[in-house]
Structure formats: structure tokens, C-alpha cells
XYZ file of C-alpha atoms in Angstrom:
135
model
C 21.835 -33.530 -147.192
C 18.601 -31.692 -148.004
C 20.483 -28.826 -149.613
C 22.284 -31.241 -151.902
C 19.020 -32.747 -153.178
C 17.813 -29.491 -154.768
C 20.784 -29.132 -157.159
C 20.672 -32.844 -157.939
C 16.955 -32.675 -158.775
C 17.556 -29.550 -160.846
C 20.223 -31.344 -162.880
C 18.004 -34.415 -163.243
C 15.259 -32.275 -164.768
C 17.628 -30.146 -166.822
C 19.353 -32.996 -168.648
C 16.169 -34.360 -170.309
C 15.174 -30.815 -171.288
C 18.548 -30.191 -172.911
C 18.392 -33.561 -174.616
C 14.953 -32.727 -176.012
C 16.300 -29.405 -177.295
C 19.221 -31.169 -178.979
C 16.874 -33.743 -180.510
C 14.728 -30.967 -181.926
C 17.752 -29.156 -183.385
C 19.122 -32.426 -184.724
C 15.832 -33.305 -186.428
C 15.862 -29.955 -188.204
C 19.266 -30.880 -189.651
C 18.073 -34.263 -190.900
C 15.794 -35.408 -193.676
C 14.614 -38.992 -193.605
C 17.425 -39.646 -191.116
C 20.181 -38.179 -193.298
C 22.216 -35.107 -192.393
C 21.305 -32.179 -194.628
C 22.659 -28.915 -195.933
C 21.350 -27.197 -192.810
C 23.818 -29.192 -190.724
C 26.529 -28.685 -193.327
C 26.208 -24.907 -193.241
C 26.588 -24.862 -189.440
C 29.787 -26.928 -189.409
C 33.338 -25.536 -189.379
C 35.586 -26.396 -192.333
C 37.512 -29.132 -190.513
C 34.314 -30.994 -189.623
C 33.107 -30.765 -193.222
C 36.403 -32.168 -194.472
C 36.270 -34.923 -191.859
C 32.749 -35.834 -192.962
C 33.879 -36.052 -196.597
C 36.875 -38.219 -195.693
C 34.659 -40.515 -193.625
C 32.071 -40.731 -196.384
C 34.618 -41.711 -199.017
C 36.379 -44.104 -196.647
C 32.984 -45.682 -195.994
C 32.501 -46.262 -199.720
C 35.605 -48.435 -199.662
C 34.114 -50.740 -197.029
C 32.120 -53.320 -199.027
C 29.459 -54.265 -196.482
C 28.358 -50.664 -195.973
C 27.547 -50.145 -199.636
C 25.865 -53.370 -200.634
C 23.027 -51.629 -202.487
C 24.835 -48.406 -203.427
C 26.463 -47.733 -206.774
C 29.743 -46.320 -205.509
C 30.737 -45.236 -209.036
C 28.212 -42.416 -208.666
C 30.475 -40.824 -206.060
C 33.953 -41.372 -207.494
C 35.677 -38.149 -208.457
C 39.107 -36.808 -209.278
C 38.545 -33.854 -206.935
C 40.462 -33.747 -203.666
C 38.703 -33.410 -200.311
C 39.236 -29.646 -200.134
C 37.765 -29.151 -203.600
C 34.770 -31.318 -202.713
C 34.203 -29.243 -199.548
C 34.292 -25.996 -201.533
C 31.850 -27.433 -204.079
C 29.528 -28.633 -201.299
C 29.626 -25.175 -199.709
C 28.590 -23.709 -203.043
C 25.874 -26.345 -203.505
C 24.302 -25.601 -200.128
C 24.468 -21.823 -200.580
C 21.384 -22.241 -202.734
C 18.559 -22.258 -200.204
C 16.536 -24.758 -202.205
C 19.296 -27.334 -201.622
C 19.302 -26.899 -197.823
C 16.889 -29.748 -197.041
C 18.760 -32.210 -199.252
C 20.975 -34.861 -197.658
C 24.702 -34.252 -197.863
C 25.240 -37.400 -199.928
C 23.023 -35.862 -202.636
C 25.465 -32.951 -202.877
C 28.409 -35.361 -203.032
C 26.806 -37.283 -205.884
C 25.968 -34.036 -207.704
C 29.556 -32.799 -207.282
C 30.982 -36.080 -208.551
C 28.745 -36.169 -211.590
C 29.493 -32.519 -212.366
C 33.245 -33.184 -212.130
C 32.853 -36.139 -214.515
C 31.315 -33.836 -217.099
C 27.572 -34.354 -216.684
C 25.571 -31.881 -218.713
C 23.624 -29.060 -217.101
C 20.398 -30.752 -218.113
C 21.472 -34.079 -216.534
C 22.411 -32.301 -213.313
C 19.139 -30.351 -213.250
C 17.146 -33.525 -213.875
C 18.897 -35.194 -210.935
C 18.249 -32.198 -208.667
C 14.599 -31.972 -209.704
C 14.109 -35.629 -208.833
C 15.839 -35.547 -205.454
C 14.215 -32.248 -204.457
C 10.826 -33.812 -205.096
C 11.685 -36.971 -203.148
C 13.115 -35.153 -200.131
C 10.495 -32.391 -200.129
C 7.917 -35.151 -199.586
C 10.010 -36.600 -196.731
C 9.938 -33.300 -194.807
C 6.135 -33.151 -194.689
């Protein structure tokens, strides 16, 4: 019985330590509670596509978007094209701390024909907002 207690105690102390490590890693992939480009860049392609599908399915559920202008996210691009565009968006290091939904809005607006200056104005604004959130 005594020999069994040592491994049990070890596991009991190990689990909170691993959980703390995961929380720390998770917080580095979030900004103001939102998943960011850091998380995006670590994910395999199928998880990225699944996230995009879930995001757009969520836009269709009225109660989850009560204060969100869903038109900002509508696009004619398919999920694979959106994933490729998001990969490109997050390749720029300055976009890494931005939430994934920022990239999805940027991609949608770009696909709808927003001008370079409109897109840059949007990015300047959100970079400022989310840079302040990190501090």
C-alpha cells in the first residue's frame, strides 16, 4: 500500500503542474480571450478548416451574434481559400497577436473589393486596440 502512494502523490502533483503549463501556453495564444495568429500558425490544416467552418456556422446562429454585424464576414470564398488567405495574413509577424476573427474580417473585406487604404486603416486600428490588450 505504501509503495502505491508514491506514484499516486507524484501524479497528483504532476497534473496541476501540467495544467499550469498548458494555461501559460494557452494564454500566449490568446489576446483578450480570443485565439490569435500564434495559435493559428501552430494548428494543422484540418483544424484550421474546422475552425473556419465552426466560425461561419456560428454566424448563422442568431443568438450568438446579437451585437455583431455578420455582413462584415460574408464572403464568396470557400473554406479552403479562406484558410490559405488566413495563413498568408498570419505570416506577417505583426499580425500574430491579432485574434483570428480579425483575419477573417480582413479576408472577407478584401474579397469584397475593399481598397488597400481601407484594409490598412482597419489593420492599423485593430493592431492598436489589441496591442494595448497584450500589455
